[in-house]
Short mmCIF file of C-alpha atoms and ligand atoms in Angstrom, two decimals:
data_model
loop_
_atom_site.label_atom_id
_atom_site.label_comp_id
_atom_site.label_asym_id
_atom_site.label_seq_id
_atom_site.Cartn_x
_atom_site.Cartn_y
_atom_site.Cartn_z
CA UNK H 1 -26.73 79.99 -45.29
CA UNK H 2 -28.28 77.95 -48.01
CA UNK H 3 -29.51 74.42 -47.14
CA UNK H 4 -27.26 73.28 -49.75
CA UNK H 5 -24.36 74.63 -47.76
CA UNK H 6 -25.37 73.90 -44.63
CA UNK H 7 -25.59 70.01 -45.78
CA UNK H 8 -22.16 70.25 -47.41
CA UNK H 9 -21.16 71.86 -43.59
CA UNK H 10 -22.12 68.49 -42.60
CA UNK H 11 -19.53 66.80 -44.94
CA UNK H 12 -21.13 65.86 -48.07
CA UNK H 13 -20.79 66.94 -51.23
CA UNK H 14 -23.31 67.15 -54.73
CA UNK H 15 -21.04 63.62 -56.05
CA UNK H 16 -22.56 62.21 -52.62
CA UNK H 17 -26.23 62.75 -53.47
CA UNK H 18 -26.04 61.48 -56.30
CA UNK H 19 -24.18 58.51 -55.28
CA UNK H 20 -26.95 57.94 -52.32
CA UNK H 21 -29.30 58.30 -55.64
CA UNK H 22 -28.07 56.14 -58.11
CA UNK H 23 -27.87 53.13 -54.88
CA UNK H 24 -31.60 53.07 -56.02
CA UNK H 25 -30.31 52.53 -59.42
CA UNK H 26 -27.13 52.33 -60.26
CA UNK H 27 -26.68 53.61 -64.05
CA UNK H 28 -23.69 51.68 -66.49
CA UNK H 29 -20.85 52.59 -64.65
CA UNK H 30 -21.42 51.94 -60.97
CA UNK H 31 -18.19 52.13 -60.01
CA UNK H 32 -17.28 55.77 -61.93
CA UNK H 33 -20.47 57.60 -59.63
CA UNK H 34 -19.16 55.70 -56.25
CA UNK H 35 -15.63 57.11 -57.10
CA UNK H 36 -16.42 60.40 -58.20
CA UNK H 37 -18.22 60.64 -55.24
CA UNK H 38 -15.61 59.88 -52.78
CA UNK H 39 -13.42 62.40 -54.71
CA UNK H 40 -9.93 63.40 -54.36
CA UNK H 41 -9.83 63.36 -50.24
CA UNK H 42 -11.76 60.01 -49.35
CA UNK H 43 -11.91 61.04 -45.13
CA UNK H 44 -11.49 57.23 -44.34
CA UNK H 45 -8.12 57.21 -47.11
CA UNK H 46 -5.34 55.29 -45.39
CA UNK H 47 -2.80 58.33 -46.79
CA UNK H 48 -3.83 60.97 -48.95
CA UNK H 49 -4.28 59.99 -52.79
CA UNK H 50 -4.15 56.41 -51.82
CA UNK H 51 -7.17 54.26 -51.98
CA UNK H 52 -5.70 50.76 -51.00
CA UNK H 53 -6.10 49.08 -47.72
CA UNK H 54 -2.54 48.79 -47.41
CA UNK H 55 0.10 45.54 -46.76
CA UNK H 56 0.67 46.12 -42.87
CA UNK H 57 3.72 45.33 -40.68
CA UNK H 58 1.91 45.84 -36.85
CA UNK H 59 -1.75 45.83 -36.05
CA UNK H 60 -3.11 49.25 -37.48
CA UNK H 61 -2.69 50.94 -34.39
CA UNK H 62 0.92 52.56 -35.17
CA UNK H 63 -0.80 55.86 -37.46
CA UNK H 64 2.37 56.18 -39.48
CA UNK H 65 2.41 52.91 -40.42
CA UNK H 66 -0.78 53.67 -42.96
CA UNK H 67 1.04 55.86 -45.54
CA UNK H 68 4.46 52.99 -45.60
CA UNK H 69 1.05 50.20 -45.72
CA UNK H 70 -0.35 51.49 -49.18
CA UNK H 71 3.15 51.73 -50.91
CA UNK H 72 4.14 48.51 -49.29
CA UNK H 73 0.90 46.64 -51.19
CA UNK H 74 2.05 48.47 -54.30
CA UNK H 75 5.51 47.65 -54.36
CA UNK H 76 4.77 43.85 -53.71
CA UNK H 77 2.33 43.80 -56.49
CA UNK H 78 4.67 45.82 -58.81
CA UNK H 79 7.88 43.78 -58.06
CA UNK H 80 6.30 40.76 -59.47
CA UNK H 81 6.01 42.25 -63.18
CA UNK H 82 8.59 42.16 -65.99
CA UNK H 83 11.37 44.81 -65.36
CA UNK H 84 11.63 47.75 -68.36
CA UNK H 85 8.51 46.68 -69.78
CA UNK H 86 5.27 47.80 -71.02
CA UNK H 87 2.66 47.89 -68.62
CA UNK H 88 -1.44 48.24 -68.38
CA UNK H 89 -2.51 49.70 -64.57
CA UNK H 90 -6.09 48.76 -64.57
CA UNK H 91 -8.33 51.03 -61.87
CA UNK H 92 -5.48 52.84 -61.08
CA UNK H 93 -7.39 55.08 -58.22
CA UNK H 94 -6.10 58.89 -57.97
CA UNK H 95 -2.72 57.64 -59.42
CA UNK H 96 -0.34 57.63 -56.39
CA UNK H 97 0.78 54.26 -57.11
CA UNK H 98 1.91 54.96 -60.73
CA UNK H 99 5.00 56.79 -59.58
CA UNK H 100 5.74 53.33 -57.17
CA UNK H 101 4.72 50.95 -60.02
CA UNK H 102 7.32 52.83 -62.47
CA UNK H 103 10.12 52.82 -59.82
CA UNK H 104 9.80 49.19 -58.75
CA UNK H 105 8.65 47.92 -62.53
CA UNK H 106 11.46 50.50 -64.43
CA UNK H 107 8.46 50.35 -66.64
CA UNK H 108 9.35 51.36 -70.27
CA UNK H 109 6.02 52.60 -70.81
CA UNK H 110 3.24 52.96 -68.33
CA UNK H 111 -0.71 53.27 -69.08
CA UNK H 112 -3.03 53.84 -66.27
CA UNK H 113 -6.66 52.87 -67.60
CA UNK H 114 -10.06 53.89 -65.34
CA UNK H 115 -13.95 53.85 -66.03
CA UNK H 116 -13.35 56.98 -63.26
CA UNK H 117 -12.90 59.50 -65.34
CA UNK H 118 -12.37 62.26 -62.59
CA UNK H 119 -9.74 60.18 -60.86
CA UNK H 120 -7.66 60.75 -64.05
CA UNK H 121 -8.04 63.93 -64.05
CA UNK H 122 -7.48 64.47 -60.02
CA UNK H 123 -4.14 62.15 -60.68
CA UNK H 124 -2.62 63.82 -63.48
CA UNK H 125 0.56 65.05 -61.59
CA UNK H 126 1.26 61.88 -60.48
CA UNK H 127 0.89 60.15 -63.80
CA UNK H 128 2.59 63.08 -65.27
CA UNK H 129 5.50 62.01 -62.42
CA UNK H 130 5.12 57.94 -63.56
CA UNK H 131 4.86 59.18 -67.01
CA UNK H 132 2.06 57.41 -67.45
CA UNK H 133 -0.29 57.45 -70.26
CA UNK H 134 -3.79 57.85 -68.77
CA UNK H 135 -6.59 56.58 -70.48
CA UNK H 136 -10.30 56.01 -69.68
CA UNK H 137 -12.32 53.01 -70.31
CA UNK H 138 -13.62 49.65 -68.88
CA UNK H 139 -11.19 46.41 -67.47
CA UNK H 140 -13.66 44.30 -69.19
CA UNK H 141 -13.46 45.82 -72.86
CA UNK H 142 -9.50 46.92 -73.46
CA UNK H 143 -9.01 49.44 -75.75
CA UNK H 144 -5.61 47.87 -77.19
CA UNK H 145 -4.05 45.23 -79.55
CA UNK H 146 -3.66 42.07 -78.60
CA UNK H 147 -0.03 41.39 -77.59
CA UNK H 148 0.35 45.16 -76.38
CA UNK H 149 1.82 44.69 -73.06
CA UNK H 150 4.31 42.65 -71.02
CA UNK H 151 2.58 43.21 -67.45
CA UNK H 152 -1.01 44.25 -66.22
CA UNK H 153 -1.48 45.40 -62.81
CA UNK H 154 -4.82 45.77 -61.12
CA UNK H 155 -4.75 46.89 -57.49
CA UNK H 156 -7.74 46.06 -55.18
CA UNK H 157 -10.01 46.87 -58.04
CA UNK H 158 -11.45 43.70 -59.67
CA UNK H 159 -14.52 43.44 -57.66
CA UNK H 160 -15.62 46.49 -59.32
CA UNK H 161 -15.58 45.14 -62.36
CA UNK H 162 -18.89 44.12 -63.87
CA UNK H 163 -17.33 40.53 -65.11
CA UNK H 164 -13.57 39.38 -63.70
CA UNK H 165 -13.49 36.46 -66.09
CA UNK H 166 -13.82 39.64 -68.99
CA UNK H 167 -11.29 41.10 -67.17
CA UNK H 168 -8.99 38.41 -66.94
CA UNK H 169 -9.80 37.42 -70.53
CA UNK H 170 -8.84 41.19 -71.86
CA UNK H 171 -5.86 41.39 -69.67
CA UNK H 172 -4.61 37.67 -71.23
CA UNK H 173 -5.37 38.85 -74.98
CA UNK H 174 -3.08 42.59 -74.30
CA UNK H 175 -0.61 40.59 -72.60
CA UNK H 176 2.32 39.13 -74.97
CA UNK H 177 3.20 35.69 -74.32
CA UNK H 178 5.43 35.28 -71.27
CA UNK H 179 3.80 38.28 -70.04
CA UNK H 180 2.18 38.55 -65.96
CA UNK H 181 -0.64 39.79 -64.17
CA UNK H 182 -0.26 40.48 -60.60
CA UNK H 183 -3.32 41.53 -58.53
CA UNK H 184 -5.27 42.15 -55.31
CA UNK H 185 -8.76 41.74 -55.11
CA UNK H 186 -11.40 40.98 -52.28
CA UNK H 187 -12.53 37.48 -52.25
CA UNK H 188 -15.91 36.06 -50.54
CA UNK H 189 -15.62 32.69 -48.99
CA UNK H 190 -19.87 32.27 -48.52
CA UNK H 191 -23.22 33.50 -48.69
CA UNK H 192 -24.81 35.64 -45.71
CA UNK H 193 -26.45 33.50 -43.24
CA UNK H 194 -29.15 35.35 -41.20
CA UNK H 195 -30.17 39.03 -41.01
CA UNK H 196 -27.27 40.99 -39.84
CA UNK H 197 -25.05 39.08 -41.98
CA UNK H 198 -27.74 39.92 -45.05
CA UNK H 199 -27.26 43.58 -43.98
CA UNK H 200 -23.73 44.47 -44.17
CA UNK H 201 -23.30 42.24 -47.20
CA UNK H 202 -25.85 44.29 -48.85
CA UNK H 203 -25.02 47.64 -47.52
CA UNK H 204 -21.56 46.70 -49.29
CA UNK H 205 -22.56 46.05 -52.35
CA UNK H 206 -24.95 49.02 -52.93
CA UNK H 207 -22.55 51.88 -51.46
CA UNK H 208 -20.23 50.46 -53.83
CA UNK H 209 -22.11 49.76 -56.59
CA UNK H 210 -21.40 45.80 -56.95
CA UNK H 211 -23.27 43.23 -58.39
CA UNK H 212 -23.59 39.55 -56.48
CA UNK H 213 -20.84 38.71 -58.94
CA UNK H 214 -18.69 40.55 -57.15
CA UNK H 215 -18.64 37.61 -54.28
CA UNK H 216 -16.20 34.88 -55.25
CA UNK H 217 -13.94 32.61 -53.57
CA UNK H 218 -10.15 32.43 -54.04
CA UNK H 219 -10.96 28.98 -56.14
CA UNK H 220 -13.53 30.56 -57.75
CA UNK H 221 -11.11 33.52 -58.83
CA UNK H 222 -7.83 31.00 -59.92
CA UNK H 223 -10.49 28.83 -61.83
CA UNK H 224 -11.02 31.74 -63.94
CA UNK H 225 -7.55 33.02 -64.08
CA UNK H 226 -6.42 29.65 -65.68
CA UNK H 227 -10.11 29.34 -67.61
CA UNK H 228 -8.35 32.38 -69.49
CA UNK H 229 -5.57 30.45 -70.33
CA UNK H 230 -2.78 31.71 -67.67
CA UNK H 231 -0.67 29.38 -66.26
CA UNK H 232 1.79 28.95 -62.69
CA UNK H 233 -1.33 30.87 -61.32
CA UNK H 234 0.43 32.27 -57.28
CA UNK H 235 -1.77 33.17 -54.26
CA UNK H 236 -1.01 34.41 -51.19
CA UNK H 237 -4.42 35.15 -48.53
CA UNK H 238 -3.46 37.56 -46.43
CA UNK H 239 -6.40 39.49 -44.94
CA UNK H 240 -4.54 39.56 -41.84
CA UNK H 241 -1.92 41.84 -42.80
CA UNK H 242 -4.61 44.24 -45.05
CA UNK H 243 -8.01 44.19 -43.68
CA UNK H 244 -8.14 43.61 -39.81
CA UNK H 245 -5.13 46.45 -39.37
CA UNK H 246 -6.90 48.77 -41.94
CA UNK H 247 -10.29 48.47 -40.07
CA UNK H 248 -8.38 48.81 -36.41
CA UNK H 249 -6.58 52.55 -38.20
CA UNK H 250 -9.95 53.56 -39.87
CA UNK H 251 -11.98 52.91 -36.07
CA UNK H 252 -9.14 55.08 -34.66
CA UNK H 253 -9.26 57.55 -37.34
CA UNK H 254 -13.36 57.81 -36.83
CA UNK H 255 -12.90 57.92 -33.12
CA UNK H 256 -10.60 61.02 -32.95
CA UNK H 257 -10.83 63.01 -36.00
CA UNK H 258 -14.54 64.51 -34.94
CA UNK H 259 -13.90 68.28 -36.38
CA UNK H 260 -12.91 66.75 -39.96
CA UNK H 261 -16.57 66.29 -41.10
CA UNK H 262 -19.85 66.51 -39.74
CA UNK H 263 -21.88 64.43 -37.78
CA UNK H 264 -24.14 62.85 -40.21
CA UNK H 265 -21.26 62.02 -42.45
CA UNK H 266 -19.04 60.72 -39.82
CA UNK H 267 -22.59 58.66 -38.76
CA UNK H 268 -22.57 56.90 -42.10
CA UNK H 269 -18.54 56.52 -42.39
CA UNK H 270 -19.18 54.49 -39.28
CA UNK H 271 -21.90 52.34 -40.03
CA UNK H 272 -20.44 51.15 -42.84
CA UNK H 273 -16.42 50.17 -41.31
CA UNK H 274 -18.63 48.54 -38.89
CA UNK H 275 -20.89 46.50 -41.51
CA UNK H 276 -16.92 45.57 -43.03
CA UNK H 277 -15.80 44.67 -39.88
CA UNK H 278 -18.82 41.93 -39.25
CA UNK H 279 -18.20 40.54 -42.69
CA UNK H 280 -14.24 40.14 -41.75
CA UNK H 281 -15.12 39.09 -38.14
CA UNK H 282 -17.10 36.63 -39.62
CA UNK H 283 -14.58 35.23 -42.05
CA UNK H 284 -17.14 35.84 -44.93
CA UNK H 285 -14.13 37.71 -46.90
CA UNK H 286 -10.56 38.35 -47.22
CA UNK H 287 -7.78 39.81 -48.88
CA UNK H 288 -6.10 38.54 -52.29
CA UNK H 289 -2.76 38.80 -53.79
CA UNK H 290 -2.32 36.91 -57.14
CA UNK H 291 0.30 36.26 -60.00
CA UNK H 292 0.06 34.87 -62.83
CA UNK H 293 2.06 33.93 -65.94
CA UNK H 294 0.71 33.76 -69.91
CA UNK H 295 2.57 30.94 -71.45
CA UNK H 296 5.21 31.59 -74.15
CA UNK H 297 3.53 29.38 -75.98
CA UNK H 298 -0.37 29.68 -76.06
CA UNK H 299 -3.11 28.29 -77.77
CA UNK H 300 -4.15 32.07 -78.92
CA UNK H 301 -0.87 33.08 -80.55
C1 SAM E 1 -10.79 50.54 -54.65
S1 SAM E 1 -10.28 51.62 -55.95
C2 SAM E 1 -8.58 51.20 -56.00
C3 SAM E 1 -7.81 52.31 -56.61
C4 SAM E 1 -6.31 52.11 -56.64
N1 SAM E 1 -5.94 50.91 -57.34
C5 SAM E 1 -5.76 52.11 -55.24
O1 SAM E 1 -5.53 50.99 -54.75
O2 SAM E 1 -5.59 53.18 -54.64
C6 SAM E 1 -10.94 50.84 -57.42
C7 SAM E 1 -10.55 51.54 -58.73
O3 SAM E 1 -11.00 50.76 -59.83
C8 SAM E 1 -11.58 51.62 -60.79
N2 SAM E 1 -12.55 50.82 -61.58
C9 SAM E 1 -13.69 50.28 -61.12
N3 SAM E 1 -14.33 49.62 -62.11
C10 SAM E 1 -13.55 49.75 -63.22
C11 SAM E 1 -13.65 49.26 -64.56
N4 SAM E 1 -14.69 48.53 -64.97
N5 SAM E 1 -12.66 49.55 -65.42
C12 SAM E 1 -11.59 50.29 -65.02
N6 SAM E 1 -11.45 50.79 -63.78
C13 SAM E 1 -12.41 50.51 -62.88
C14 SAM E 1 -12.22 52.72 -59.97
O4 SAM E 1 -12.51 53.86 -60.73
C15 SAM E 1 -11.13 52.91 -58.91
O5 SAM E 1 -10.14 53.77 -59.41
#
C-alpha cells in the first residue's frame, strides 16, 4: 500500500491537501477549494447532500430529527418568496434544497448559481428534479439583467462571500421591484477576547476560507440590507433552534461513528466542532434568518 492510500485509509482525500494547502494561502475563490474539498459526503453532514445546520424542533439529541432539521430551514426560507416566480438560489450547496425550494416556492423558473463548481456537478440530479438551471459564478458579480428575478434565496452561505454588501447590492439590482430576498447567514456579535477565543475564531476562518469581513453583527448585516435599498427588512435570531442542537448531533455523531473515517480525520473533525462550540458557548455568534422586500417603487427603476 502506497502512502497515498494509506493516508486516504485515514479519511482524507487529494481535495483535502490541498485545502490544508491553500489555508496558507487561499487563492480567488476560497470558498470553491474548502467545498470541493469536503465533497459530495461531508462526514459531519446533518443528512446526506445537505449542508445546512438545520431549523430544529428538540435539542439535537433525537438522530432523525437531522434530515426533517435541514428541510425544515429550507422550507421556512423558501415559503417567504413570491409563489410561481422566478427565482436566483445563491450557494446552493450539493442541490438538495432545490427540489424543496421549487415545491414550497412553485417556482416558475429556478437557477441555482455557485463559485463551487463541483457541487453543480455532484447536484445535477437534484437540480435536474427542481428543474433548475445551474449556473456557476460569484454572489458578488451576477451574471444577469437587472430586473431578472422575483425572489433570491441564499441559504447559510453569505459569510462566504468575499463582500455581503456586493451581494446584497447584486441580489437588489436582479430582483424586480416588489421582489424578496430571504436568507440565513452566521452573524458575529464581537471580537475575540483572549487566546482561546483568538484560536477558534481563527481556526474558523482559515478552514473555511473567510476573510475578517466575514464577522458582522445582525445590525451590521440589516444596515447593509437597507444601504442597498430594500425595505420592511425581517429578522428572526434563532441560534438556539440551529446551532446549539446541530453541535449536540455532530458531538454524538463524532462520538459513535469511529469506523466511518480514520483517526486523524476524525482528530481534526473534532477539534474544530469544539473550536464552534466555544465561539457559540461564548455568545460570540449566532444564527440568522432574514427577509426582505425591494420596493415597487425604487430609486433604481
Ligand atoms: C455552507 S454551504 C451551504 C450550501 C447550501 N446552501 C446548504 O445549505 O446546504 C455554502 C455554499 O455557498 C457557496 N458559495 C460560497 N461562496 C460563494 C460565492 N461567492 N458565490 C456563490 N456561491 C458561493 C459554496 O460553494 C457552498 O455551496
Amino acid at each position: 500500500m502506497g502512502r497515498v492510500d494509506i493516508v486516504m485509509k485515514a479519511g482524507w482525500t487529494r481535495e483535502n491537501f490541498r485545502h490544508g494547502a491553500a489555508m496558507l494561502r487561499y487563492g480567488r475563490h476560497p470558498a470553491a477549494t474548502v467545498y470541493d474539498s469536503i465533497g459530495e459526503d461531508f462526514f459531519l453532514a446533518l443528512a446526506p447532500g445537505w449542508l445546512n445546520l438545520g431549523l430544529w424542533q428538540g435539542n439535537g439529541s433525537d438522530p432523525a430529527e437531522a434530515s426533517v432539521a435541514v428541510r425544515r430551514l429550507v422550507e421556512t426560507l423558501a415559503g417567504e418568496l413570491p409563489k410561481g416566480a422566478d427565482v436566483l438560489d445563491v450557494g446552493n450547496g450539493l442541490a438538495a434544497q432545490d427540489p424543496v425550494i421549487a415545491d414550497v416556492a412553485g417556482t416558475r423558473r429556478l437557477v441555482a448559481l455557485n463559485i463551487t463548481r463541483s457541487q453543480l456537478v455532484a447536484g445535477r440530479q437534484r437540480l435536474a428534479e427542481a428543474r433548475a438551471w445551474p449556473v456557476n459564478g460569484d454572489a458578488t458579480r451576477l451574471p444577469f439583467a437587472a430586473g431578472s428575478f422575483d425572489g433570491v434565496i441564499s441559504v447559510e452561505a453569505a459569510f462566504h462571500f468575499p463582500s455581503r454588501a456586493r451581494f446584497f447590492a447584486e441580489s437588489f439590482r436582479v430582483l424586480r421591484p416588489g421582489g424578496v430576498i430571504s436568507m440565513s447567514d452566521v452573524p458575529t456579535y464581537r471580537y475575540p477576547r483572549g487566546p482561546r477565543e483568538l484560536l477558534a475564531a481563527l481556526s474558523q476562518l482559515r478552514v473555511w476560507g473567510l476573510g475578517a469581513h466575514a464577522a458582522a453583527t445582525p445590525v451590521e448585516i440589516v444596515r447593509q440590507v437597507e444601504i442597498s435599498g430594500f425595505v420592511d427588512v425581517r429578522t428572526e435570531l434563532v441560534g438556539e433552534r440551529v446551532i446549539e442542537p446541530a453541535l449536540r448531533f455532530v458531538r454524538e455523531r463524532l462520538r459513535t461513528s469511529r469506523e466511518d473515517a480514520g483517526g486523524s480525520y476524525r482528530l481534526a473533525a473534532s477539534f474544530m466542532v469544539s473550536q464552534v462550540e466555544l465561539l457559540w458557548d461564548r455568545g460570540m455568534i449566532d444564527y440568522l434568518l432574514l427577509r426582505a422586500t425591494k420596493p415597487n417603487s425604487s430609486r433604481q427603476d
